[in-house]
mmCIF file of C-alpha atoms in Angstrom:
data_model
loop_
_atom_site.group_PDB
_atom_site.id
_atom_site.type_symbol
_atom_site.label_atom_id
_atom_site.label_comp_id
_atom_site.label_asym_id
_atom_site.label_seq_id
_atom_site.Cartn_x
_atom_site.Cartn_y
_atom_site.Cartn_z
ATOM 1 C CA UNK A 273 123.674 80.497 128.661
ATOM 2 C CA UNK A 274 122.414 82.270 126.014
ATOM 3 C CA UNK A 275 122.630 79.349 123.538
ATOM 4 C CA UNK A 276 119.662 77.803 126.388
ATOM 5 C CA UNK A 277 117.794 80.945 125.913
ATOM 6 C CA UNK A 278 117.970 81.027 122.175
ATOM 7 C CA UNK A 279 116.579 77.463 122.422
ATOM 8 C CA UNK A 280 113.615 77.761 124.493
ATOM 9 C CA UNK A 281 112.651 81.114 122.333
ATOM 10 C CA UNK A 282 112.763 79.451 118.995
ATOM 11 C CA UNK A 283 111.119 75.963 120.673
ATOM 12 C CA UNK A 284 108.038 78.430 122.038
ATOM 13 C CA UNK A 285 107.788 80.000 118.729
ATOM 14 C CA UNK A 286 108.015 76.806 116.679
ATOM 15 C CA UNK A 287 104.870 75.387 118.933
ATOM 16 C CA UNK A 288 102.929 78.862 118.425
ATOM 17 C CA UNK A 289 103.405 78.366 114.803
ATOM 18 C CA UNK A 290 102.189 75.042 114.786
ATOM 19 C CA UNK A 291 99.055 75.690 117.281
ATOM 20 C CA UNK A 292 98.287 78.673 114.887
ATOM 21 C CA UNK A 293 98.335 76.754 111.643
ATOM 22 C CA UNK A 294 95.990 74.111 112.971
ATOM 23 C CA UNK A 295 93.317 76.086 114.440
ATOM 24 C CA UNK A 296 89.874 75.940 112.804
ATOM 25 C CA UNK A 297 87.585 79.618 112.957
ATOM 26 C CA UNK A 298 84.153 80.055 111.622
ATOM 27 C CA UNK A 299 83.176 83.643 111.731
ATOM 28 C CA UNK A 300 79.477 84.534 111.132
ATOM 29 C CA UNK A 301 78.557 87.670 109.856
ATOM 30 C CA UNK A 302 74.762 89.390 110.279
ATOM 31 C CA UNK A 303 73.459 91.521 107.767
ATOM 32 C CA UNK A 304 70.347 93.662 107.678
ATOM 33 C CA UNK A 305 69.655 94.734 104.213
ATOM 34 C CA UNK A 306 73.504 95.919 103.023
ATOM 35 C CA UNK A 307 74.398 97.070 106.447
ATOM 36 C CA UNK A 308 76.816 94.709 108.733
ATOM 37 C CA UNK A 309 75.261 94.187 112.128
ATOM 38 C CA UNK A 310 77.490 92.162 113.886
ATOM 39 C CA UNK A 311 80.527 89.690 113.694
ATOM 40 C CA UNK A 312 81.093 87.099 115.457
ATOM 41 C CA UNK A 313 84.196 84.381 116.058
ATOM 42 C CA UNK A 314 83.654 82.737 118.940
ATOM 43 C CA UNK A 315 79.677 83.643 120.339
ATOM 44 C CA UNK A 316 76.750 83.997 118.546
ATOM 45 C CA UNK A 317 75.778 86.647 116.453
ATOM 46 C CA UNK A 318 73.342 89.395 117.711
ATOM 47 C CA UNK A 319 70.128 89.589 115.416
ATOM 48 C CA UNK A 320 69.170 93.058 114.248
ATOM 49 C CA UNK A 321 65.613 92.010 115.622
ATOM 50 C CA UNK A 322 64.069 92.492 112.287
ATOM 51 C CA UNK A 323 63.713 88.732 111.115
ATOM 52 C CA UNK A 324 60.544 87.418 110.036
ATOM 53 C CA UNK A 325 58.865 84.532 112.695
ATOM 54 C CA UNK A 326 56.522 82.135 111.481
ATOM 55 C CA UNK A 327 53.313 82.688 111.916
ATOM 56 C CA UNK A 328 50.705 79.722 110.885
ATOM 57 C CA UNK A 329 47.969 82.257 110.365
ATOM 58 C CA UNK A 330 49.542 84.230 107.666
ATOM 59 C CA UNK A 331 49.458 83.044 104.006
ATOM 60 C CA UNK A 332 51.110 85.935 102.464
ATOM 61 C CA UNK A 333 54.941 84.972 102.760
ATOM 62 C CA UNK A 334 57.597 88.023 103.088
ATOM 63 C CA UNK A 335 61.347 87.740 102.409
ATOM 64 C CA UNK A 336 63.265 88.831 105.360
ATOM 65 C CA UNK A 337 65.775 91.693 104.949
ATOM 66 C CA UNK A 338 68.367 90.104 107.073
ATOM 67 C CA UNK A 339 71.156 87.223 105.935
ATOM 68 C CA UNK A 340 73.906 85.312 107.842
ATOM 69 C CA UNK A 341 76.973 84.594 106.111
ATOM 70 C CA UNK A 342 79.046 81.967 107.402
ATOM 71 C CA UNK A 343 82.991 81.940 106.646
ATOM 72 C CA UNK A 344 84.893 78.618 107.913
ATOM 73 C CA UNK A 345 88.880 79.224 108.092
ATOM 74 C CA UNK A 346 90.099 75.698 108.087
ATOM 75 C CA UNK A 347 93.009 74.945 109.669
ATOM 76 C CA UNK A 348 95.930 72.220 108.696
ATOM 77 C CA UNK A 349 94.691 68.974 109.588
ATOM 78 C CA UNK A 350 97.508 66.819 108.454
ATOM 79 C CA UNK A 351 100.947 67.454 109.950
ATOM 80 C CA UNK A 352 103.998 65.988 108.529
ATOM 81 C CA UNK A 353 107.196 64.871 109.952
ATOM 82 C CA UNK A 354 109.641 63.543 108.147
ATOM 83 C CA UNK A 355 113.296 62.199 109.030
ATOM 84 C CA UNK A 356 116.359 63.377 108.234
ATOM 85 C CA UNK A 357 117.285 59.693 106.519
ATOM 86 C CA UNK A 358 114.358 60.449 103.905
ATOM 87 C CA UNK A 359 116.671 63.797 102.714
ATOM 88 C CA UNK A 360 119.228 63.139 99.506
ATOM 89 C CA UNK A 361 122.420 63.958 100.307
ATOM 90 C CA UNK A 362 122.635 67.558 98.759
ATOM 91 C CA UNK A 363 119.921 68.745 100.944
ATOM 92 C CA UNK A 364 122.149 66.794 104.132
ATOM 93 C CA UNK A 365 124.814 68.854 103.244
ATOM 94 C CA UNK A 366 122.886 72.099 103.045
ATOM 95 C CA UNK A 367 120.828 71.473 106.164
ATOM 96 C CA UNK A 368 123.964 70.445 108.202
ATOM 97 C CA UNK A 369 126.003 73.748 106.996
ATOM 98 C CA UNK A 370 123.092 75.901 107.821
ATOM 99 C CA UNK A 371 122.387 74.412 111.283
ATOM 100 C CA UNK A 372 126.371 74.785 111.961
ATOM 101 C CA UNK A 373 127.108 78.240 110.978
ATOM 102 C CA UNK A 374 123.614 79.391 112.548
ATOM 103 C CA UNK A 375 124.508 77.609 116.223
ATOM 104 C CA UNK A 376 128.061 79.486 115.931
ATOM 105 C CA UNK A 377 126.816 82.518 115.262
ATOM 106 C CA UNK A 378 125.543 83.651 118.625
ATOM 107 C CA UNK A 379 128.848 82.299 120.156
ATOM 108 C CA UNK A 380 129.888 85.069 122.742
ATOM 109 C CA UNK A 381 133.299 87.081 122.091
ATOM 110 C CA UNK A 382 135.951 85.738 124.154
ATOM 111 C CA UNK A 383 137.948 88.463 126.293
ATOM 112 C CA UNK A 384 141.515 89.222 124.841
ATOM 113 C CA UNK A 385 144.581 88.982 127.372
ATOM 114 C CA UNK A 386 145.731 92.394 127.611
ATOM 115 C CA UNK A 387 149.456 91.901 129.314
ATOM 116 C CA UNK A 388 149.574 95.397 130.146
ATOM 117 C CA UNK A 389 146.203 96.029 131.616
ATOM 118 C CA UNK A 390 147.106 97.086 134.703
ATOM 119 C CA UNK A 391 150.606 98.523 134.467
ATOM 120 C CA UNK A 392 151.595 101.840 135.558
ATOM 121 C CA UNK A 393 154.951 103.658 134.381
ATOM 122 C CA UNK A 394 157.345 104.784 137.029
ATOM 123 C CA UNK A 395 157.041 108.300 138.044
ATOM 124 C CA UNK A 396 159.361 110.701 136.434
ATOM 125 C CA UNK A 397 162.240 112.299 138.795
ATOM 126 C CA UNK A 398 163.723 114.349 135.777
ATOM 127 C CA UNK A 399 163.420 115.066 132.496
ATOM 128 C CA UNK A 400 165.975 113.321 131.009
ATOM 129 C CA UNK A 401 165.812 114.434 127.470
ATOM 130 C CA UNK A 402 166.435 117.940 128.670
ATOM 131 C CA UNK A 403 168.843 117.295 131.331
ATOM 132 C CA UNK A 404 170.980 115.568 128.483
ATOM 133 C CA UNK A 405 170.177 118.176 125.884
ATOM 134 C CA UNK A 406 168.714 115.475 123.534
ATOM 135 C CA UNK A 407 166.437 116.896 121.359
ATOM 136 C CA UNK A 408 164.546 115.686 118.222
ATOM 137 C CA UNK A 409 164.745 118.284 115.148
#
């Protein structure tokens, strides 16, 4: 029973590890001057409202004080599945002994057989040492 639970927990943990290692994220940061205004991971970044609008009437161009930084966190694209047959003999021995010792690490303790567990001693009618006057000195 416990072995099945450990196996399920280990399987779920490995699935979550594979999922998290393959996720790609894009983090967008909006700066107004030197101040960080907003950081967005899954949504559109909020602007501060000071961006320059394109007007056809103005002949003088001004630089905008706002800038957006985009950081892309790439996940793992290629997952390798390896066979046990591709390992050399030393790796096979190490892997087999590690798995064997790890599996037997979680075995439950066997209940010890105590033959006198439910034994009740006979009731004493008289103290035999005092009756026979036998004392250990």
